[in-house]
GROMACS .gro file of C-alpha atoms in nm:
model
  438
    1MET     CA    1  -1.830   0.751   1.405
    2THR     CA    2  -1.752   0.648   1.762
    3THR     CA    3  -1.467   0.428   1.883
    4PRO     CA    4  -1.352   0.343   2.235
    5ALA     CA    5  -1.127   0.650   2.209
    6GLY     CA    6  -1.426   0.869   2.132
    7SER     CA    7  -1.338   1.071   1.823
    8GLY     CA    8  -1.350   0.801   1.559
    9ARG     CA    9  -1.072   0.965   1.361
   10GLY     CA   10  -0.819   0.715   1.493
   11PHE     CA   11  -0.987   0.417   1.328
   12GLY     CA   12  -0.744   0.283   1.073
   13SER     CA   13  -0.608  -0.029   0.910
   14VAL     CA   14  -0.262  -0.067   1.063
   15SER     CA   15  -0.227  -0.296   1.364
   16TRP     CA   16   0.072  -0.327   1.593
   17TRP     CA   17  -0.032  -0.642   1.778
   18GLY     CA   18  -0.290  -0.915   1.746
   19LEU     CA   19  -0.595  -1.001   1.954
   20SER     CA   20  -0.508  -1.352   2.072
   21PRO     CA   21  -0.237  -1.543   2.259
   22ALA     CA   22   0.057  -1.682   2.061
   23LEU     CA   23  -0.002  -2.029   1.913
   24ASP     CA   24   0.231  -2.318   1.840
   25LEU     CA   25   0.132  -2.373   1.478
   26GLN     CA   26   0.271  -2.727   1.476
   27ALA     CA   27   0.022  -2.818   1.748
   28GLU     CA   28  -0.257  -2.678   1.528
   29SER     CA   29  -0.145  -2.856   1.210
   30PRO     CA   30  -0.230  -3.206   1.088
   31PRO     CA   31   0.038  -3.461   1.185
   32VAL     CA   32   0.295  -3.556   0.925
   33ASP     CA   33   0.161  -3.833   0.703
   34PRO     CA   34   0.444  -4.087   0.652
   35ASP     CA   35   0.296  -4.192   0.317
   36SER     CA   36   0.292  -3.834   0.190
   37GLN     CA   37   0.662  -3.805   0.271
   38ALA     CA   38   0.761  -4.122   0.083
   39ASP     CA   39   0.937  -3.922  -0.188
   40THR     CA   40   1.119  -3.701   0.062
   41VAL     CA   41   1.301  -3.961   0.269
   42HIS     CA   42   1.630  -3.780   0.218
   43ARG     CA   43   1.511  -3.437   0.325
   44THR     CA   44   1.318  -3.279   0.610
   45PRO     CA   45   0.937  -3.283   0.586
   46GLU     CA   46   0.791  -2.938   0.530
   47LEU     CA   47   0.506  -2.750   0.693
   48ASP     CA   48   0.343  -2.483   0.477
   49VAL     CA   49   0.134  -2.229   0.668
   50LEU     CA   50  -0.062  -1.933   0.530
   51LEU     CA   51  -0.134  -1.653   0.777
   52LEU     CA   52  -0.373  -1.365   0.705
   53GLY     CA   53  -0.338  -1.062   0.930
   54SER     CA   54  -0.118  -1.222   1.196
   55VAL     CA   55   0.037  -0.873   1.230
   56ASP     CA   56   0.317  -0.924   1.481
   57GLY     CA   57   0.485  -1.260   1.427
   58ARG     CA   58   0.383  -1.396   1.768
   59HIS     CA   59   0.255  -1.727   1.627
   60LEU     CA   60   0.571  -1.775   1.423
   61LEU     CA   61   0.799  -1.706   1.719
   62ARG     CA   62   0.601  -1.938   1.944
   63THR     CA   63   0.618  -2.212   1.680
   64LEU     CA   64   0.994  -2.176   1.636
   65SER     CA   65   1.062  -2.163   2.010
   66ARG     CA   66   0.881  -2.495   2.059
   67ALA     CA   67   1.017  -2.670   1.749
   68LYS     CA   68   1.246  -2.893   1.954
   69LEU     CA   69   0.938  -3.061   2.106
   70TRP     CA   70   0.841  -3.201   1.765
   71PRO     CA   71   1.004  -3.416   1.497
   72ARG     CA   72   1.222  -3.200   1.274
   73ARG     CA   73   1.038  -3.006   1.007
   74ARG     CA   74   1.117  -2.721   0.774
   75PHE     CA   75   0.875  -2.430   0.804
   76ASN     CA   76   0.747  -2.220   0.516
   77PHE     CA   77   0.548  -1.931   0.661
   78PHE     CA   78   0.352  -1.736   0.400
   79VAL     CA   79   0.238  -1.408   0.552
   80LEU     CA   80  -0.027  -1.188   0.393
   81GLU     CA   81  -0.096  -0.847   0.543
   82ASN     CA   82  -0.307  -0.556   0.423
   83ASN     CA   83  -0.041  -0.288   0.477
   84LEU     CA   84   0.332  -0.239   0.451
   85GLU     CA   85   0.372  -0.126   0.812
   86ALA     CA   86   0.285  -0.476   0.934
   87VAL     CA   87   0.546  -0.624   0.698
   88ALA     CA   88   0.809  -0.385   0.834
   89ARG     CA   89   0.712  -0.473   1.191
   90HIS     CA   90   0.753  -0.845   1.121
   91MET     CA   91   1.100  -0.778   0.985
   92LEU     CA   92   1.205  -0.565   1.281
   93ILE     CA   93   1.074  -0.810   1.541
   94PHE     CA   94   1.242  -1.110   1.380
   95SER     CA   95   1.569  -0.923   1.333
   96LEU     CA   96   1.564  -0.855   1.706
   97ALA     CA   97   1.460  -1.208   1.805
   98LEU     CA   98   1.741  -1.358   1.593
   99GLU     CA   99   2.007  -1.110   1.703
  100GLU     CA  100   2.340  -1.272   1.781
  101PRO     CA  101   2.367  -1.344   2.158
  102GLU     CA  102   2.718  -1.201   2.150
  103LYS     CA  103   2.576  -0.865   2.038
  104MET     CA  104   2.280  -0.852   2.276
  105GLY     CA  105   2.229  -1.057   2.591
  106LEU     CA  106   1.904  -1.234   2.675
  107GLN     CA  107   1.777  -0.983   2.931
  108GLU     CA  108   1.859  -0.684   2.713
  109ARG     CA  109   1.698  -0.853   2.413
  110SER     CA  110   1.377  -0.935   2.600
  111GLU     CA  111   1.350  -0.582   2.740
  112THR     CA  112   1.415  -0.434   2.398
  113PHE     CA  113   1.163  -0.672   2.242
  114LEU     CA  114   0.889  -0.567   2.484
  115GLU     CA  115   0.968  -0.199   2.440
  116VAL     CA  116   0.948  -0.225   2.062
  117TRP     CA  117   0.639  -0.445   2.094
  118GLY     CA  118   0.414  -0.219   2.298
  119ASN     CA  119   0.568   0.114   2.403
  120ALA     CA  120   0.471   0.445   2.248
  121LEU     CA  121   0.806   0.595   2.357
  122LEU     CA  122   1.148   0.430   2.347
  123ARG     CA  123   1.454   0.472   2.564
  124PRO     CA  124   1.754   0.622   2.380
  125PRO     CA  125   1.942   0.287   2.347
  126VAL     CA  126   1.634   0.112   2.209
  127ALA     CA  127   1.558   0.401   1.974
  128ALA     CA  128   1.917   0.380   1.848
  129PHE     CA  129   1.875   0.006   1.785
  130VAL     CA  130   1.551   0.062   1.592
  131ARG     CA  131   1.715   0.334   1.381
  132ALA     CA  132   2.011   0.108   1.304
  133GLN     CA  133   1.789  -0.186   1.208
  134ALA     CA  134   1.564   0.036   0.998
  135ASP     CA  135   1.867   0.171   0.813
  136LEU     CA  136   2.003  -0.181   0.754
  137LEU     CA  137   1.670  -0.315   0.629
  138ALA     CA  138   1.610  -0.009   0.412
  139HIS     CA  139   1.937  -0.082   0.229
  140LEU     CA  140   1.873  -0.457   0.203
  141VAL     CA  141   1.509  -0.458   0.093
  142PRO     CA  142   1.569  -0.321  -0.260
  143GLU     CA  143   1.837  -0.586  -0.320
  144PRO     CA  144   1.677  -0.936  -0.297
  145ASP     CA  145   2.000  -1.129  -0.348
  146ARG     CA  146   2.187  -0.940  -0.077
  147LEU     CA  147   1.883  -0.960   0.150
  148GLU     CA  148   1.863  -1.339   0.124
  149GLU     CA  149   2.239  -1.367   0.181
  150GLN     CA  150   2.230  -1.169   0.508
  151LEU     CA  151   1.878  -1.267   0.621
  152PRO     CA  152   1.822  -1.619   0.483
  153TRP     CA  153   1.496  -1.657   0.675
  154LEU     CA  154   1.331  -1.367   0.489
  155SER     CA  155   1.187  -1.363   0.136
  156LEU     CA  156   1.032  -1.051  -0.018
  157ARG     CA  157   1.046  -1.172  -0.377
  158ALA     CA  158   0.667  -1.192  -0.399
  159LEU     CA  159   0.632  -0.822  -0.321
  160LYS     CA  160   0.645  -0.592  -0.617
  161ARG     CA  161   0.904  -0.314  -0.598
  162GLY     CA  162   0.642  -0.051  -0.524
  163GLU     CA  163   0.537  -0.248  -0.217
  164ARG     CA  164   0.888  -0.233  -0.073
  165VAL     CA  165   0.882   0.140  -0.005
  166ALA     CA  166   0.651   0.319   0.238
  167ALA     CA  167   0.663   0.653   0.412
  168ARG     CA  168   0.371   0.771   0.622
  169GLY     CA  169   0.299   0.973   0.931
  170TYR     CA  170   0.156   0.847   1.258
  171TRP     CA  171  -0.187   0.845   1.418
  172GLY     CA  172  -0.354   0.596   1.644
  173ASP     CA  173  -0.587   0.483   1.919
  174ILE     CA  174  -0.554   0.190   2.157
  175ALA     CA  175  -0.848  -0.002   2.298
  176THR     CA  176  -0.697  -0.349   2.343
  177GLY     CA  177  -0.349  -0.342   2.493
  178PRO     CA  178  -0.041  -0.538   2.384
  179PHE     CA  179  -0.045  -0.799   2.663
  180VAL     CA  180  -0.289  -1.040   2.497
  181ALA     CA  181  -0.014  -1.208   2.295
  182PHE     CA  182   0.210  -1.319   2.583
  183GLY     CA  183   0.049  -1.197   2.905
  184ILE     CA  184  -0.262  -1.404   2.970
  185GLU     CA  185  -0.136  -1.761   2.931
  186ALA     CA  186   0.174  -1.937   3.063
  187ASP     CA  187   0.324  -2.285   3.070
  188ASP     CA  188   0.429  -2.214   3.429
  189GLU     CA  189   0.101  -2.244   3.620
  190SER     CA  190   0.244  -2.057   3.919
  191LEU     CA  191   0.233  -1.737   3.714
  192LEU     CA  192  -0.147  -1.767   3.689
  193ARG     CA  193  -0.215  -1.812   4.063
  194THR     CA  194  -0.470  -1.593   4.235
  195SER     CA  195  -0.495  -1.472   4.593
  196ASN     CA  196  -0.825  -1.348   4.734
  197GLY     CA  197  -0.963  -1.356   4.383
  198GLN     CA  198  -0.687  -1.136   4.239
  199PRO     CA  199  -0.397  -1.248   4.015
  200VAL     CA  200  -0.065  -1.269   4.195
  201LYS     CA  201   0.128  -1.170   3.882
  202THR     CA  202   0.047  -0.882   3.651
  203ALA     CA  203   0.008  -0.923   3.276
  204GLY     CA  204   0.337  -0.735   3.238
  205GLU     CA  205   0.523  -0.980   3.463
  206ILE     CA  206   0.375  -1.280   3.280
  207THR     CA  207   0.468  -1.124   2.946
  208GLN     CA  208   0.826  -1.059   3.062
  209HIS     CA  209   0.866  -1.423   3.172
  210ASN     CA  210   0.711  -1.568   2.855
  211VAL     CA  211   0.911  -1.349   2.618
  212THR     CA  212   1.237  -1.420   2.799
  213GLU     CA  213   1.177  -1.795   2.776
  214LEU     CA  214   1.075  -1.766   2.413
  215LEU     CA  215   1.391  -1.576   2.321
  216ARG     CA  216   1.600  -1.821   2.523
  217GLU     CA  217   1.476  -2.099   2.293
  218VAL     CA  218   1.523  -1.888   1.982
  219ALA     CA  219   1.883  -1.823   2.085
  220ALA     CA  220   1.953  -2.189   2.009
  221TRP     CA  221   1.970  -2.091   1.642
  222GLY     CA  222   2.266  -1.868   1.716
  223ARG     CA  223   2.449  -2.151   1.892
  224ALA     CA  224   2.371  -2.389   1.607
  225ARG     CA  225   2.498  -2.137   1.355
  226ALA     CA  226   2.821  -2.079   1.552
  227THR     CA  227   2.896  -2.451   1.573
  228ARG     CA  228   2.780  -2.553   1.226
  229GLY     CA  229   2.999  -2.825   1.078
  230ASP     CA  230   3.101  -2.967   1.417
  231PRO     CA  231   2.827  -3.214   1.518
  232GLU     CA  232   2.985  -3.289   1.857
  233GLU     CA  233   3.017  -2.923   1.948
  234GLN     CA  234   2.670  -2.848   1.815
  235GLN     CA  235   2.518  -3.125   2.027
  236HIS     CA  236   2.698  -2.986   2.332
  237ALA     CA  237   2.574  -2.633   2.258
  238GLU     CA  238   2.214  -2.736   2.208
  239GLY     CA  239   2.197  -2.984   2.493
  240SER     CA  240   2.075  -3.340   2.468
  241PRO     CA  241   1.721  -3.352   2.330
  242GLU     CA  242   1.472  -3.606   2.454
  243PRO     CA  243   1.454  -3.931   2.254
  244GLY     CA  244   1.230  -3.897   1.952
  245THR     CA  245   1.259  -3.517   1.937
  246ALA     CA  246   1.474  -3.295   1.720
  247ALA     CA  247   1.725  -3.032   1.818
  248ALA     CA  248   1.635  -2.668   1.778
  249PRO     CA  249   1.637  -2.559   1.412
  250THR     CA  250   1.889  -2.332   1.249
  251PRO     CA  251   1.785  -2.010   1.070
  252GLU     CA  252   1.787  -2.206   0.744
  253SER     CA  253   1.512  -2.427   0.889
  254PHE     CA  254   1.242  -2.171   0.813
  255THR     CA  255   1.157  -1.898   0.567
  256ILE     CA  256   0.904  -1.617   0.598
  257HIS     CA  257   0.754  -1.535   0.259
  258PHE     CA  258   0.562  -1.208   0.240
  259LEU     CA  259   0.286  -1.223  -0.020
  260PRO     CA  260   0.152  -0.928  -0.220
  261LEU     CA  261  -0.090  -0.705  -0.037
  262ASN     CA  262  -0.457  -0.794  -0.083
  263SER     CA  263  -0.381  -1.112  -0.279
  264ALA     CA  264  -0.599  -1.348  -0.074
  265GLN     CA  265  -0.872  -1.369  -0.338
  266THR     CA  266  -0.634  -1.451  -0.622
  267LEU     CA  267  -0.379  -1.691  -0.472
  268HIS     CA  268  -0.569  -1.993  -0.604
  269HIS     CA  269  -0.491  -1.878  -0.961
  270LYS     CA  270  -0.131  -1.989  -0.904
  271SER     CA  271  -0.089  -2.365  -0.921
  272CYS     CA  272   0.187  -2.355  -0.661
  273TYR     CA  273  -0.061  -2.234  -0.399
  274ASN     CA  274  -0.365  -2.440  -0.498
  275GLY     CA  275  -0.407  -2.707  -0.228
  276ARG     CA  276  -0.062  -2.635  -0.085
  277PHE     CA  277  -0.113  -2.529   0.276
  278GLN     CA  278  -0.160  -2.768   0.567
  279LEU     CA  279  -0.271  -2.483   0.791
  280LEU     CA  280  -0.453  -2.155   0.729
  281TYR     CA  281  -0.471  -1.887   0.999
  282VAL     CA  282  -0.713  -1.595   0.962
  283ALA     CA  283  -0.719  -1.298   1.202
  284CYS     CA  284  -1.056  -1.166   1.313
  285GLY     CA  285  -1.018  -0.851   1.107
  286MET     CA  286  -0.963  -1.052   0.788
  287VAL     CA  287  -1.250  -1.301   0.807
  288HIS     CA  288  -1.427  -1.134   0.514
  289LEU     CA  289  -1.150  -1.291   0.303
  290LEU     CA  290  -1.246  -1.644   0.411
  291ILE     CA  291  -1.405  -1.739   0.079
  292PRO     CA  292  -1.401  -2.061  -0.128
  293GLU     CA  293  -1.117  -1.925  -0.343
  294LEU     CA  294  -0.899  -1.897  -0.033
  295GLY     CA  295  -1.015  -2.236   0.092
  296ALA     CA  296  -0.891  -2.386  -0.234
  297CYS     CA  297  -0.535  -2.307  -0.122
  298VAL     CA  298  -0.564  -2.548   0.172
  299ALA     CA  299  -0.481  -2.914   0.115
  300PRO     CA  300  -0.757  -3.171   0.177
  301GLY     CA  301  -0.738  -3.264   0.543
  302GLY     CA  302  -0.572  -2.931   0.626
  303ASN     CA  303  -0.674  -2.720   0.922
  304LEU     CA  304  -0.818  -2.370   0.956
  305ILE     CA  305  -0.775  -2.151   1.265
  306VAL     CA  306  -0.984  -1.833   1.287
  307GLU     CA  307  -0.912  -1.571   1.553
  308LEU     CA  308  -1.237  -1.467   1.719
  309ALA     CA  309  -1.323  -1.121   1.849
  310ARG     CA  310  -1.306  -1.219   2.217
  311TYR     CA  311  -1.061  -0.942   2.302
  312LEU     CA  312  -1.228  -0.662   2.108
  313VAL     CA  313  -1.325  -0.490   2.432
  314ASP     CA  314  -1.607  -0.272   2.301
  315LEU     CA  315  -1.826  -0.558   2.169
  316ARG     CA  316  -2.137  -0.683   2.345
  317GLN     CA  317  -2.197  -1.052   2.409
  318GLU     CA  318  -2.464  -1.082   2.142
  319GLN     CA  319  -2.229  -0.922   1.892
  320LEU     CA  320  -1.954  -1.170   1.978
  321GLN     CA  321  -2.196  -1.458   1.936
  322GLY     CA  322  -2.314  -1.322   1.603
  323PHE     CA  323  -1.956  -1.292   1.485
  324ASN     CA  324  -1.879  -1.650   1.589
  325THR     CA  325  -2.185  -1.773   1.401
  326ARG     CA  326  -2.081  -1.585   1.089
  327VAL     CA  327  -1.730  -1.731   1.108
  328GLY     CA  328  -1.881  -2.079   1.106
  329GLU     CA  329  -2.092  -1.994   0.800
  330LEU     CA  330  -1.796  -1.856   0.608
  331ALA     CA  331  -1.577  -2.154   0.700
  332GLN     CA  332  -1.844  -2.398   0.584
  333ALA     CA  333  -1.890  -2.216   0.254
  334ALA     CA  334  -1.511  -2.228   0.205
  335GLY     CA  335  -1.509  -2.607   0.240
  336PHE     CA  336  -1.434  -2.652   0.612
  337ALA     CA  337  -1.614  -2.828   0.895
  338PRO     CA  338  -1.560  -2.792   1.272
  339GLN     CA  339  -1.274  -3.008   1.397
  340THR     CA  340  -1.397  -3.325   1.562
  341GLY     CA  341  -1.306  -3.323   1.929
  342ALA     CA  342  -1.160  -2.971   1.920
  343ARG     CA  343  -1.143  -2.816   2.264
  344PRO     CA  344  -1.399  -2.538   2.320
  345SER     CA  345  -1.248  -2.193   2.290
  346GLU     CA  346  -1.370  -1.834   2.304
  347ILE     CA  347  -1.050  -1.718   2.134
  348PHE     CA  348  -1.008  -1.943   1.830
  349ALA     CA  349  -1.246  -2.135   1.604
  350ARG     CA  350  -1.093  -2.455   1.465
  351PHE     CA  351  -1.196  -2.624   1.142
  352CYS     CA  352  -1.076  -2.901   0.912
  353LYS     CA  353  -1.105  -2.926   0.534
  354SER     CA  354  -1.275  -3.240   0.413
  355GLN     CA  355  -1.090  -3.472   0.177
  356GLU     CA  356  -1.353  -3.409  -0.091
  357SER     CA  357  -1.345  -3.029  -0.072
  358ALA     CA  358  -1.251  -2.845  -0.388
  359LEU     CA  359  -1.317  -2.501  -0.529
  360GLY     CA  360  -1.547  -2.639  -0.795
  361ASN     CA  361  -1.802  -2.789  -0.556
  362THR     CA  362  -1.836  -2.508  -0.306
  363VAL     CA  363  -2.079  -2.219  -0.324
  364PRO     CA  364  -1.959  -1.878  -0.211
  365ALA     CA  365  -2.154  -1.744   0.083
  366VAL     CA  366  -2.055  -1.386   0.009
  367GLU     CA  367  -1.913  -1.193  -0.279
  368PRO     CA  368  -1.548  -1.085  -0.250
  369GLY     CA  369  -1.535  -0.763  -0.053
  370THR     CA  370  -1.853  -0.833   0.146
  371PRO     CA  371  -1.786  -0.786   0.518
  372PRO     CA  372  -1.844  -1.078   0.751
  373LEU     CA  373  -2.126  -0.969   0.981
  374ASP     CA  374  -2.422  -0.735   0.991
  375VAL     CA  375  -2.452  -0.682   1.365
  376LEU     CA  376  -2.164  -0.434   1.408
  377ALA     CA  377  -2.294  -0.178   1.162
  378GLN     CA  378  -2.105   0.134   1.066
  379PRO     CA  379  -2.273   0.430   0.894
  380LEU     CA  380  -2.154   0.560   0.561
  381GLU     CA  381  -1.962   0.842   0.723
  382ALA     CA  382  -1.750   0.586   0.909
  383SER     CA  383  -1.495   0.570   0.631
  384SER     CA  384  -1.175   0.751   0.703
  385PRO     CA  385  -1.009   0.957   0.428
  386ALA     CA  386  -0.675   0.860   0.577
  387LEU     CA  387  -0.728   0.506   0.454
  388GLU     CA  388  -0.715   0.601   0.090
  389GLY     CA  389  -0.406   0.475  -0.089
  390LEU     CA  390  -0.312   0.215   0.172
  391THR     CA  391  -0.377  -0.073  -0.063
  392GLN     CA  392  -0.143  -0.156  -0.347
  393PRO     CA  393  -0.221  -0.322  -0.681
  394LEU     CA  394  -0.120  -0.685  -0.696
  395GLN     CA  395   0.176  -0.758  -0.918
  396GLY     CA  396   0.511  -0.925  -0.908
  397GLY     CA  397   0.644  -1.276  -0.881
  398THR     CA  398   0.589  -1.541  -0.617
  399PRO     CA  399   0.863  -1.771  -0.481
  400HIS     CA  400   0.898  -2.133  -0.586
  401CYS     CA  401   0.643  -2.138  -0.868
  402GLU     CA  402   0.606  -2.055  -1.232
  403PRO     CA  403   0.535  -1.686  -1.293
  404CYS     CA  404   0.185  -1.597  -1.398
  405GLN     CA  405  -0.016  -1.279  -1.434
  406LEU     CA  406  -0.256  -1.200  -1.152
  407PRO     CA  407  -0.537  -0.943  -1.161
  408SER     CA  408  -0.415  -0.593  -1.089
  409GLU     CA  409  -0.691  -0.509  -0.843
  410ALA     CA  410  -0.803  -0.697  -0.535
  411PRO     CA  411  -1.153  -0.607  -0.408
  412GLY     CA  412  -1.242  -0.612  -0.044
  413SER     CA  413  -0.983  -0.371   0.099
  414LEU     CA  414  -1.055  -0.226   0.441
  415SER     CA  415  -1.148   0.110   0.293
  416GLU     CA  416  -1.420  -0.062   0.089
  417VAL     CA  417  -1.545  -0.248   0.395
  418LEU     CA  418  -1.576   0.079   0.584
  419THR     CA  419  -1.795   0.228   0.310
  420GLN     CA  420  -2.049  -0.055   0.311
  421PRO     CA  421  -2.409   0.060   0.367
  422GLN     CA  422  -2.559   0.045   0.712
  423GLY     CA  423  -2.618  -0.314   0.818
  424ALA     CA  424  -2.270  -0.426   0.720
  425LEU     CA  425  -1.977  -0.495   0.949
  426ALA     CA  426  -1.663  -0.285   0.952
  427LEU     CA  427  -1.447  -0.481   1.191
  428PRO     CA  428  -1.099  -0.339   1.258
  429ASN     CA  429  -0.797  -0.562   1.218
  430CYS     CA  430  -0.692  -0.470   1.573
  431GLU     CA  431  -0.752  -0.201   1.829
  432SER     CA  432  -0.401  -0.062   1.808
  433ASP     CA  433  -0.460   0.141   1.493
  434SER     CA  434  -0.191   0.366   1.358
  435LYS     CA  435   0.025   0.461   1.066
  436THR     CA  436   0.396   0.507   1.091
  437GLY     CA  437   0.697   0.584   0.879
  438VAL     CA  438   0.926   0.295   0.782
   0.00000   0.00000   0.00000
């Protein structure tokens, strides 16, 4: 097998960053329907989002940092990954982003964030911070009640106990760097200027600016928490929002629920997930899971965002086009149609679920476990023995719904995709592939 790194032995299933810029998920969601909120006049409307393979929390952080631009909403982020390392990375990144300003200033936090985000080596102070956070989380994770008391934004109750412990070595290759998330787009147009055909600012400089501004907005939660119970002081701390907009949310305004590994094909068996989500996000390495059963978890009129393979640097144009075509086929089979008037994009494909869509009247385009495209073929020897044992059986409870028994095996893991016969696609979840100890 050949990868951009050459050997092929570094092709794995653990990703450290995604392959697309950070999105404001509220901007991608259907607007709040006043009629649907008629029975919730005394509480904040909720936005339920399901994310498959988002890997690094960039979309969640972007959404939270821009929450003050929208009417107040409570966010329920349901995150489904295919490995425990990604879950641990989410927890570390959010612990850092929500660190008390009194403990770590904005500049130090942004520099630490970027170092944790994309550096292979850490400075001694940052390494000490990571060790301290890892030790704290390791003690909290086995105790759900204590975890929710100290980290109210985090819920691991859906993970079975065996999925809360992981210890692995490290190996990895990098083809697509870490700057895609925050380094190629900016609200400040001056950062994107060119001179003599060359960018004036580097991707690193754009990333530093964007992350600093993002964390500046996130810091509003700390101020809100410090002044809770004193509306006048809280308003002074948060500033005066524009008319018609809400102040920045507190940590209790959102919860990140981590779902059992490889549960995408069985979520619809739980009534609490059937037709629940207003928005579904699927990373390019997880599109083989875009099946009618998963589509059944999206509410009629809900939106679907699929990350395309634009920033997989080793793909040819015809391969990218074939992938895009296949994404459209899978989305249609799952009950979605292209969004009317959606802006053209090489990075994301946008769809909407029709009001009539239901699991019973859709026909699966592929069997569970079938990979999404046949133009990026991998031979049989492409499977890596290091992938064995990465997937976990699906068990355990799920928050906010009646307990029910789910199947113990979930087909379609990455190791199975890699062993498909020639003519099938084995698309990596990301080009930063590695395994690490947690």
